[in-house]
Tab-separated table of C-alpha atoms in Angstrom:
chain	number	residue	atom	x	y	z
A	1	UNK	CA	40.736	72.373	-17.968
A	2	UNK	CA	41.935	68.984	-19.446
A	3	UNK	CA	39.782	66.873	-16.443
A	4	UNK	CA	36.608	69.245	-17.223
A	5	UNK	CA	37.494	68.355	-21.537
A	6	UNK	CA	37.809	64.627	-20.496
A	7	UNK	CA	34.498	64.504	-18.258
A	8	UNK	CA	32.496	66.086	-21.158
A	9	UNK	CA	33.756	64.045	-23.758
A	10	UNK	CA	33.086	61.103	-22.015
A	11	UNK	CA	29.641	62.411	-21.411
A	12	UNK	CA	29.126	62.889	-24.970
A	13	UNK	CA	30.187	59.475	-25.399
A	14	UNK	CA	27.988	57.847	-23.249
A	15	UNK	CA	24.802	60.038	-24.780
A	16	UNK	CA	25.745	59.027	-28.433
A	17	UNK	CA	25.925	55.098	-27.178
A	18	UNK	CA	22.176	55.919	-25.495
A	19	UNK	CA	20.800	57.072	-28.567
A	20	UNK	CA	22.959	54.140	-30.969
A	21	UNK	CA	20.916	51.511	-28.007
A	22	UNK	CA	17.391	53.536	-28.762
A	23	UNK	CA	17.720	53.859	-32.270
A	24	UNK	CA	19.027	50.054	-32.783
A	25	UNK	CA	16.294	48.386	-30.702
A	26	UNK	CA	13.560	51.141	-31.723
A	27	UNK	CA	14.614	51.104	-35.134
A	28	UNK	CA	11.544	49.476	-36.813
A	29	UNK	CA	9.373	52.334	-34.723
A	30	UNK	CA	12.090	55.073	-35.492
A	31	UNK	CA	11.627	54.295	-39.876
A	32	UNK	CA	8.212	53.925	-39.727
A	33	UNK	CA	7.425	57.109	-38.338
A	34	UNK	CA	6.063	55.727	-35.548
A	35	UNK	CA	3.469	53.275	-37.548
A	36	UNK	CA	5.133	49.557	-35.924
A	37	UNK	CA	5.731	49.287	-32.205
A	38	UNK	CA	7.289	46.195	-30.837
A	39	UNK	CA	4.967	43.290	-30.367
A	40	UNK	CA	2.533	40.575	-32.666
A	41	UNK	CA	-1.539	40.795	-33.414
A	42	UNK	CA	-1.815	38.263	-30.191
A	43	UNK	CA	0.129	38.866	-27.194
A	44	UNK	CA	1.084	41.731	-28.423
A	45	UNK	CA	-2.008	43.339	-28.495
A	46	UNK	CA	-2.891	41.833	-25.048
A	47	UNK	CA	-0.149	43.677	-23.892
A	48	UNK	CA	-1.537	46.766	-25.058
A	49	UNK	CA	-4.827	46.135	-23.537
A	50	UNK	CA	-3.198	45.474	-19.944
A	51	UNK	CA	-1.336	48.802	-20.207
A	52	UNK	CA	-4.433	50.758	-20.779
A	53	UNK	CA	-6.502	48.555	-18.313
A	54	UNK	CA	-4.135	50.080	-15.709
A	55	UNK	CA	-5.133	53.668	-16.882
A	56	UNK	CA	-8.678	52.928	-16.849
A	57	UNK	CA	-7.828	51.791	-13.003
A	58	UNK	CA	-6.266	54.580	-12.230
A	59	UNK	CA	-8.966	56.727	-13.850
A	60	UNK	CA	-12.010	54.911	-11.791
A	61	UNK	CA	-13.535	52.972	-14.907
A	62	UNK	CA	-12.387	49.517	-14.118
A	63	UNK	CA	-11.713	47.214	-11.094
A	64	UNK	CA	-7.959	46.797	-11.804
A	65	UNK	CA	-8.466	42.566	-11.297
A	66	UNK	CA	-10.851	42.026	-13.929
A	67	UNK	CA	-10.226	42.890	-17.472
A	68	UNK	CA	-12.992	43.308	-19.471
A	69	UNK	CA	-12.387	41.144	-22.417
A	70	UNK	CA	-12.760	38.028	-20.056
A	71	UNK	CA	-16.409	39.182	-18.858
A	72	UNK	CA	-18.062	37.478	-16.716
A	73	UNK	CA	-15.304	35.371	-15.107
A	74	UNK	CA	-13.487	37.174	-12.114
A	75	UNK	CA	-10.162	37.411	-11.009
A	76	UNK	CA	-8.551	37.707	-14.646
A	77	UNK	CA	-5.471	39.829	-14.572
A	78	UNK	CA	-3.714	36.331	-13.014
A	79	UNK	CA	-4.136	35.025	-16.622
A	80	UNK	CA	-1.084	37.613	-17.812
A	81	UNK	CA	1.940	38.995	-16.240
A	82	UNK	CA	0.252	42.553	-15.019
A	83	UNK	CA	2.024	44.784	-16.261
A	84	UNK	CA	1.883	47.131	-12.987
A	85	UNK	CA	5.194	48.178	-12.898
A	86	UNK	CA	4.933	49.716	-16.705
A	87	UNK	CA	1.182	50.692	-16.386
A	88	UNK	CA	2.047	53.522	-13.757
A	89	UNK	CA	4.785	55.718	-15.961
A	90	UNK	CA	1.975	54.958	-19.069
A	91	UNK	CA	-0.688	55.981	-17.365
A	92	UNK	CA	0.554	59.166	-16.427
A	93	UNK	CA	1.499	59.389	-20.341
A	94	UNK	CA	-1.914	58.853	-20.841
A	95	UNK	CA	-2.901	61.448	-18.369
A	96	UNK	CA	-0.750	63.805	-20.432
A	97	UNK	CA	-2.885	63.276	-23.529
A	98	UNK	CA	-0.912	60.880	-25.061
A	99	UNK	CA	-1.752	58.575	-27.860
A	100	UNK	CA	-2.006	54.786	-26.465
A	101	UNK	CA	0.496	53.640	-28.757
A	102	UNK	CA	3.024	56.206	-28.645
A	103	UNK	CA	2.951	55.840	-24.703
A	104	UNK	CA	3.215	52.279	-25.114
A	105	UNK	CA	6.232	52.680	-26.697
A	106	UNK	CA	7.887	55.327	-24.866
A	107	UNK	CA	7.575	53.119	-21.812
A	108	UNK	CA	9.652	50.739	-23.822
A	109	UNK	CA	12.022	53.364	-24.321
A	110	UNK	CA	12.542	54.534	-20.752
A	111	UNK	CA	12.843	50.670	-19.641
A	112	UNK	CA	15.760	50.643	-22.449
A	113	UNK	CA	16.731	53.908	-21.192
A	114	UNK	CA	17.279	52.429	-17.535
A	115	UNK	CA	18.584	49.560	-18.186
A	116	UNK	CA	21.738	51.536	-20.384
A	117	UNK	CA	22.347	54.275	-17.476
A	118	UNK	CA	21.521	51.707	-14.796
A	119	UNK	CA	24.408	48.971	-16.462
A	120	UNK	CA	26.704	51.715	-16.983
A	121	UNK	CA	26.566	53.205	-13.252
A	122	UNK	CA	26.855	49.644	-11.932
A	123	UNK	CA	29.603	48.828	-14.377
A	124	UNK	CA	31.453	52.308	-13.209
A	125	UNK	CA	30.770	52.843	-10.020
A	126	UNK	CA	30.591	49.131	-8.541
A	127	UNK	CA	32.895	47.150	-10.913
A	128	UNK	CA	35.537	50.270	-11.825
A	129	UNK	CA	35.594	49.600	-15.126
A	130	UNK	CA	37.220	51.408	-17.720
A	131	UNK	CA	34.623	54.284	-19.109
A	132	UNK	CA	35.205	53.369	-22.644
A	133	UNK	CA	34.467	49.432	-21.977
A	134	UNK	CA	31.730	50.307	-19.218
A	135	UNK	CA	29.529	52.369	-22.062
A	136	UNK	CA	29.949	49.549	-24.655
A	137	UNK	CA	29.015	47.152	-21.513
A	138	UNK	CA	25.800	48.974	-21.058
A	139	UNK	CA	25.285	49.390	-24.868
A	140	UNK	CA	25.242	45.487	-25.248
A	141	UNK	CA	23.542	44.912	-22.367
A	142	UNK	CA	20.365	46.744	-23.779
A	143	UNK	CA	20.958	45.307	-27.464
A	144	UNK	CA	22.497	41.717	-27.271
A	145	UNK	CA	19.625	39.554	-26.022
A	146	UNK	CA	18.166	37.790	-29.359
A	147	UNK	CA	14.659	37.381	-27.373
A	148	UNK	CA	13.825	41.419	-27.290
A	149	UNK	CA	14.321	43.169	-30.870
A	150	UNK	CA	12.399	41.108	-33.098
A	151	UNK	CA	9.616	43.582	-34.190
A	152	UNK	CA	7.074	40.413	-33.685
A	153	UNK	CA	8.156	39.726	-30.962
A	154	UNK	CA	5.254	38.918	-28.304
A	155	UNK	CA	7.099	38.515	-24.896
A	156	UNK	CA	7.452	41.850	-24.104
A	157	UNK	CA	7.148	41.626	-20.327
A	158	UNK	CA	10.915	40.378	-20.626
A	159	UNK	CA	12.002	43.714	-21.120
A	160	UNK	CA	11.490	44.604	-17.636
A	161	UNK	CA	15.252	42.576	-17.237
A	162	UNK	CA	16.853	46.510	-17.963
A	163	UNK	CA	15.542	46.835	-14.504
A	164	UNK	CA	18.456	44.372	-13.241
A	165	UNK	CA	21.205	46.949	-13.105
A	166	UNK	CA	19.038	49.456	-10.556
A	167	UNK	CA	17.781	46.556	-8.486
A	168	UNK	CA	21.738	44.894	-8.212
A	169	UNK	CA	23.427	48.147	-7.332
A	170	UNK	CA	20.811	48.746	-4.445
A	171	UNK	CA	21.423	45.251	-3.048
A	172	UNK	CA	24.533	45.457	-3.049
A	173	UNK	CA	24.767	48.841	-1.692
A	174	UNK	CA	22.165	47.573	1.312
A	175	UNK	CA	24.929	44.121	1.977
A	176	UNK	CA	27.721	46.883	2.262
A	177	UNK	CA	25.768	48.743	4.760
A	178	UNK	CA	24.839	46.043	7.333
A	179	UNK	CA	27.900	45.652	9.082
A	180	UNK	CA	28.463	49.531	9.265
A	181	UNK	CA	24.504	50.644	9.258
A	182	UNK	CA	23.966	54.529	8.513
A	183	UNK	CA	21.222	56.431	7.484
A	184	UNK	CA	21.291	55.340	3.411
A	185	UNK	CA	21.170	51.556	4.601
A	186	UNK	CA	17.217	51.493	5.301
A	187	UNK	CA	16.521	54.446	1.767
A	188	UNK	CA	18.970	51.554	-0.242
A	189	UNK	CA	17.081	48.403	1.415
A	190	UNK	CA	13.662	50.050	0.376
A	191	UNK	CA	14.409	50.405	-2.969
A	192	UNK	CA	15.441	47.132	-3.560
A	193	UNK	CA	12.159	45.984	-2.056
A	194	UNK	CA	9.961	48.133	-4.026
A	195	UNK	CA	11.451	47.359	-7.391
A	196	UNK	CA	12.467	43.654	-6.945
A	197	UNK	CA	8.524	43.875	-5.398
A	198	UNK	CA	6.910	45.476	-8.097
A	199	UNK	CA	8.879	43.508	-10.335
A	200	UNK	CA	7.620	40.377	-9.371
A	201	UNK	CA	3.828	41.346	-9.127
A	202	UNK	CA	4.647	42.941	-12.717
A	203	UNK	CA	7.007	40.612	-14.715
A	204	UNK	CA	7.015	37.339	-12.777
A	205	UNK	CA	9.275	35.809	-15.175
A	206	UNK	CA	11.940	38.292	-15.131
A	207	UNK	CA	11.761	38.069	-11.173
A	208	UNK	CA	11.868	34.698	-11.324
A	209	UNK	CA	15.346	34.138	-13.593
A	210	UNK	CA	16.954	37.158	-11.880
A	211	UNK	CA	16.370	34.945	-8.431
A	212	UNK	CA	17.569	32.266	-10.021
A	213	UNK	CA	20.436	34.152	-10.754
A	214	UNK	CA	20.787	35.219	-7.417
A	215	UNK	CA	21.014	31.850	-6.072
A	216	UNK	CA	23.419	30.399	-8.568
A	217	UNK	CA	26.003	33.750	-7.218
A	218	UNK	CA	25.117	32.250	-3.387
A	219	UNK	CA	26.279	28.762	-4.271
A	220	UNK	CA	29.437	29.884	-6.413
A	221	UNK	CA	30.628	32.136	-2.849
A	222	UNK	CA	29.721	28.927	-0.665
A	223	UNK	CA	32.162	27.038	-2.677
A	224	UNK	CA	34.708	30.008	-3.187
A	225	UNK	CA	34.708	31.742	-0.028
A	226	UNK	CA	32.939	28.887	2.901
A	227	UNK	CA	29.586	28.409	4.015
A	228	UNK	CA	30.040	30.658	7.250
A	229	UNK	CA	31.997	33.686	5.755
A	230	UNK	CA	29.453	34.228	3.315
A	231	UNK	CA	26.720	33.632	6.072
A	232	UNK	CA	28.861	36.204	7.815
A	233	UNK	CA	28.594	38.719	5.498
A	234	UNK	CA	25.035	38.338	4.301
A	235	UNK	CA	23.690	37.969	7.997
A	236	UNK	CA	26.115	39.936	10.315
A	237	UNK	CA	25.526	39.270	13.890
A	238	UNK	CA	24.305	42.462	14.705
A	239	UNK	CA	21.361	43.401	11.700
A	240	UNK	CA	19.708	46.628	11.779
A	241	UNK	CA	16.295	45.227	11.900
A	242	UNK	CA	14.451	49.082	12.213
A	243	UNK	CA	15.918	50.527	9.089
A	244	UNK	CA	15.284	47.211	7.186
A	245	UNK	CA	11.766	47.179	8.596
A	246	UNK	CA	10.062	49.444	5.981
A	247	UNK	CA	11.754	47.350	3.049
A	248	UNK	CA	10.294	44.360	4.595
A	249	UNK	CA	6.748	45.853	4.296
A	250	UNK	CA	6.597	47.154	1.086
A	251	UNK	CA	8.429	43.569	-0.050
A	252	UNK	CA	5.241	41.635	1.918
A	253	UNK	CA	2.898	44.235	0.603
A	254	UNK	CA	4.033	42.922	-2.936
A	255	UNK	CA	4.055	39.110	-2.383
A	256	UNK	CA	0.441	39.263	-0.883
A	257	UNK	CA	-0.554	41.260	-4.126
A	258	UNK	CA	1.073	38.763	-5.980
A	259	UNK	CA	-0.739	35.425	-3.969
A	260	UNK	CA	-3.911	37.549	-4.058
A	261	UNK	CA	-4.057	37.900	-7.667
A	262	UNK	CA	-2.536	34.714	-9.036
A	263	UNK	CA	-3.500	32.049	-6.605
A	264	UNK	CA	-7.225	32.047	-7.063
A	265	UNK	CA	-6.302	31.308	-10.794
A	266	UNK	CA	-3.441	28.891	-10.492
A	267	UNK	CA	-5.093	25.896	-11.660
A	268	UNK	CA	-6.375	27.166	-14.536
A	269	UNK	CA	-3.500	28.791	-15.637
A	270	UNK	CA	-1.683	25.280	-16.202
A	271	UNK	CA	1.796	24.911	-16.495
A	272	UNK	CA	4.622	22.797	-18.858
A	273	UNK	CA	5.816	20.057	-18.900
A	274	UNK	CA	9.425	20.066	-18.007
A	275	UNK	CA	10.473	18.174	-21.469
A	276	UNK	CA	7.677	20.858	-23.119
A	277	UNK	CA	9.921	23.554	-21.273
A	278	UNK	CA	13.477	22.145	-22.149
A	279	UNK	CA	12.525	22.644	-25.942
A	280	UNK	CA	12.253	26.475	-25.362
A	281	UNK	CA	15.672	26.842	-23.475
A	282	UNK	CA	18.467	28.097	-25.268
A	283	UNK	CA	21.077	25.407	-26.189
A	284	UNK	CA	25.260	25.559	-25.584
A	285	UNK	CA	25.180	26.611	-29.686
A	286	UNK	CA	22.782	29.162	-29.210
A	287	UNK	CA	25.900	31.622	-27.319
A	288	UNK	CA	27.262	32.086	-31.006
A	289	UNK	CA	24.397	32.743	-32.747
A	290	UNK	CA	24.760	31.199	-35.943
A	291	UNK	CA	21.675	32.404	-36.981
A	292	UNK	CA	20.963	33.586	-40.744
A	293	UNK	CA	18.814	36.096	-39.327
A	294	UNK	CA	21.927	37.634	-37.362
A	295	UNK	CA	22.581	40.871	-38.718
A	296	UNK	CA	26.124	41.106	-38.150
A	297	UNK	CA	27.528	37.638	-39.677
A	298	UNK	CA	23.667	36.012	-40.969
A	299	UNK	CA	24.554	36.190	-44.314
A	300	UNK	CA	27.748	34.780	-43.937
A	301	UNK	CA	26.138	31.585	-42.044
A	302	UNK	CA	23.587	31.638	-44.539
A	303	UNK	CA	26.519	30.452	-47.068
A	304	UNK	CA	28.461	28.031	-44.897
A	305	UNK	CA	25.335	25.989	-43.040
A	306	UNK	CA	21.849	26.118	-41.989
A	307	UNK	CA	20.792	26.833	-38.360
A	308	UNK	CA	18.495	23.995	-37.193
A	309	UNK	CA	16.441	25.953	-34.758
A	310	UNK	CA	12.757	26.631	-34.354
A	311	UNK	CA	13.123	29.514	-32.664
A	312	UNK	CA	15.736	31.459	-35.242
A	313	UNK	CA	13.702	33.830	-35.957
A	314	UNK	CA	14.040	35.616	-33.094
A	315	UNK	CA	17.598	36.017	-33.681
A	316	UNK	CA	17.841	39.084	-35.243
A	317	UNK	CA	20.393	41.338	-33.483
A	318	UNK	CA	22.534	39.180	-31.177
A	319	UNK	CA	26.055	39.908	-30.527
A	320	UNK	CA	26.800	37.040	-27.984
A	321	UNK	CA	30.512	36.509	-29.970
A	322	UNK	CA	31.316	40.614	-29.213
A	323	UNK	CA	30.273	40.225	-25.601
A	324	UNK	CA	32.707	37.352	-25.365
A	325	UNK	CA	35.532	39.292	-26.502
A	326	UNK	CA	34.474	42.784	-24.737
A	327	UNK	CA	34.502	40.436	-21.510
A	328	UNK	CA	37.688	38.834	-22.241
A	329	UNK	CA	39.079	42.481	-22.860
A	330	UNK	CA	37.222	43.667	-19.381
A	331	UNK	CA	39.404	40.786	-17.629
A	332	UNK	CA	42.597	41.641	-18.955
A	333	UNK	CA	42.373	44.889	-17.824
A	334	UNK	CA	41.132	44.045	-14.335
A	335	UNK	CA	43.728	41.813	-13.874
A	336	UNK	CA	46.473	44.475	-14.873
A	337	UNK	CA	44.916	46.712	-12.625
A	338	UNK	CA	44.760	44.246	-9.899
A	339	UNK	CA	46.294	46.209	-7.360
A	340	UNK	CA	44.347	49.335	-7.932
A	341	UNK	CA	41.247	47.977	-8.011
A	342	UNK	CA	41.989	45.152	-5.220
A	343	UNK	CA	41.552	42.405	-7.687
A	344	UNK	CA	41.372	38.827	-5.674
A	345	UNK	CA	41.566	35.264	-6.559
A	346	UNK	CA	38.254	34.767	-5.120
A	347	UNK	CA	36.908	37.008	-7.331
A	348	UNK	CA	37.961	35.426	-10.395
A	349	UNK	CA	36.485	32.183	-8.554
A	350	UNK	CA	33.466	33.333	-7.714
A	351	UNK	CA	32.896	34.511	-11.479
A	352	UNK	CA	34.564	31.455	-12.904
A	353	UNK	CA	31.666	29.383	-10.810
A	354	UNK	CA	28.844	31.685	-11.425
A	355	UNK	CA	29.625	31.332	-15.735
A	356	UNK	CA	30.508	27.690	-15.247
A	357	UNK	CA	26.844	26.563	-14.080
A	358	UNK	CA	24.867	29.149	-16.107
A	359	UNK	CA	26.660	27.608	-19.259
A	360	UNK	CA	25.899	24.314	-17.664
A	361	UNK	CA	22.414	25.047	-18.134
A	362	UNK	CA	22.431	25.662	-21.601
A	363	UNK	CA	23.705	21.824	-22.049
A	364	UNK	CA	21.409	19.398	-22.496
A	365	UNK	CA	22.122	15.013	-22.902
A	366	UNK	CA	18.713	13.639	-24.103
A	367	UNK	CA	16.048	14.034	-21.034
A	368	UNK	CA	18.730	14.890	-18.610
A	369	UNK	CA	19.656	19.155	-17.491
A	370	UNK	CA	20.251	20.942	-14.601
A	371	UNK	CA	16.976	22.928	-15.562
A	372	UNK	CA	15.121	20.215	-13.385
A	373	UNK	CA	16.841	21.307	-10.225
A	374	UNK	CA	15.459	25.059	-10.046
A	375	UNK	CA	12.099	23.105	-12.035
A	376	UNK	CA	11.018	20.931	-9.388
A	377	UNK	CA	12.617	22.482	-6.024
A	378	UNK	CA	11.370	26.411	-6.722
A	379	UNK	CA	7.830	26.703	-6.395
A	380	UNK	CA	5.707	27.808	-9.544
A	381	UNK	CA	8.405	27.228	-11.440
A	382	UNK	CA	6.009	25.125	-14.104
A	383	UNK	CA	4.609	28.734	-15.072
């Protein structure tokens, strides 16, 4: 009986941190009975206009590449992100009678909703860490970035980054799978395809950071493990191109969509300036969060200094300092446990280099950052 106890408190456990996540992000929706949803009177309502352009696609009344508020020009869902990847599960709120609003939130929700369950399997099932510290992992993961919970907050395509959990454990599970190829490999590969796909046809800057995530992990194991091991692994000799060969479709499917509907607008979508850029990206400082909009320790800031930064405001809810210490409290136990859960010194290597350079980017010595590597090598990167 005690294992059955144990499994259903922990369940418990991980429900009440769900709601805690909903009810802390949500919370200006939640007391306002439903009267604020997140976003501003620009881009906000933008946003809202792309989600029910893709109902009014789906329901025969537009052509889903022009939006109607550009009439006559062509071509115009390029100007935005598109907002695919949210407009289908909104639509079919819409279908259900919903009111636009409500179902524009409730999207929100089940984004949140996936990234907490998503973060919490991954942190579980492929990192084996303690329940207790996994749920709080996936709580802050949902909760700590300052960009997402200010009320006015307009960027509200970055909320598609609580997809990042679903889309890592099916990548990984598809690199486990090549050497030893079984039926799962080509379902795992697919899904990875669609939603990394769909993500970047949807939220190209969220695709974009989470590849340039990708590539900073692929440089740490070149240093930590060699150049041909992790070649090795990532491209066995023997690859198992006929189950990867639907993923590969659906992921070429997406790209063209993506060419087809941004390219012809390109130009006039402009760009930045790197320098322009640099003054929007997040600085060493920024990690504490000494912010007197910070809920948990503003007010205390508030009496010892100021916080010289133009973008403060959106600091409302960050708890970079906790995430520090819940990660510090993560490694301790993973290196007592070393044994059990087959802890290497690579490991700690390849995670040592991976947090090394993406603080590095946060540092910045007049004109001079690392943010002009991934600027001027990756392609659109300007956008």
């Amino acid at each position: 009986m005690r294992p059955a106890i144990g499994k259903a408190f922990t369940g418990i456990f991980y429900t009440l941190l769900w709601l805690l996540a909903l009810a802390v992000i949500f919370r200006s929706f939640f007391l306002s009975g439903g009267d604020l949803i997140v976003g501003d009177l620009a881009d906000g309502q933008l946003i809202q206009f792309l989600h029910e352009h893709w109902f009014r696609v789906f329901s025969g009344l537009e052509e889903w590449r022009n939006l109607n508020i550009f009439y006559p020009v062509n071509n115009t869902l390029g100007y935005s992100d598109t907002f695919f990847l949210q407009g289908v599960p909104y639509s079919a709120l819409r279908f259900m009678g919903v009111d636009m609003f409500i179902a524009f939130q409730l999207v929100q929700m089940l984004l949140a909703s996936a990234g907490f369950w998503g973060m919490l399997v991954w942190l579980r099932k492929r990192r084996r860490i303690h329940p207790a510290l996994a749920g709080w992992g996936a709580l802050l993961f949902v909760i700590a970035s300052p960009f997402y919970l200010n009320i006015r907050n307009s960027h509200i395509q970055l909320l598609a980054i609580w997809l990042l959990p679903a889309i890592l454990i099916f990548l990984e599970e598809t690199l486990i799978r090549l050497r030893n190829p079984d039926k799962s490999l080509k379902w795992n590969f697919l899904l990875f395809t669609t939603l990394f796909g769909s993500l970047v046809y949807s939220t190209f800057y969220a695709a974009f950071f989470l590849f340039l995530g990708l590539i900073i992990a692929l440089v740490s194991a070149f240093f930590v493990y060699g150049p041909r091991k992790t070649i090795s692994f990532l491209w066995p000799s023997r690859v198992a191109w006929r189950s990867l060969m639907p993923g590969l479709i659906v992921f070429i499917l997406w790209v063209g969509l993506f060419i087809w509907t941004y390219l012809p607008v390109r130009q006039e979508m402009g760009g930045r300036s790197l320098s322009v850029a640099l003054d929007s990206v997040p600085l060493l400082w920024n990690i504490f969060n000494h912010s007197d909009y910070n809920l948990v320790w503003g007010y205390l800031n508030k009496m010892i200094w100021s916080y010289p930064d133009q973008h403060r405001w959106s600091f409302e809810l960050c708890l970079p300092v906790v995430t520090v210490l819940v990660a510090c409290m993560v490694a301790v136990s993973v290196i007592r446990k070393r044994k059990e859960w087959k802890f290497t010194r690579p490991d700690l290597l390849l995670s040592g280099y991976a947090l090394m350079v993406s603080l590095l980017l946060t540092v910045r010595i007049g004109p001079f950052s690392l943010w002009a590597l991934p600027y001027y090598i990756m392609p659109g990167a300007d956008a």
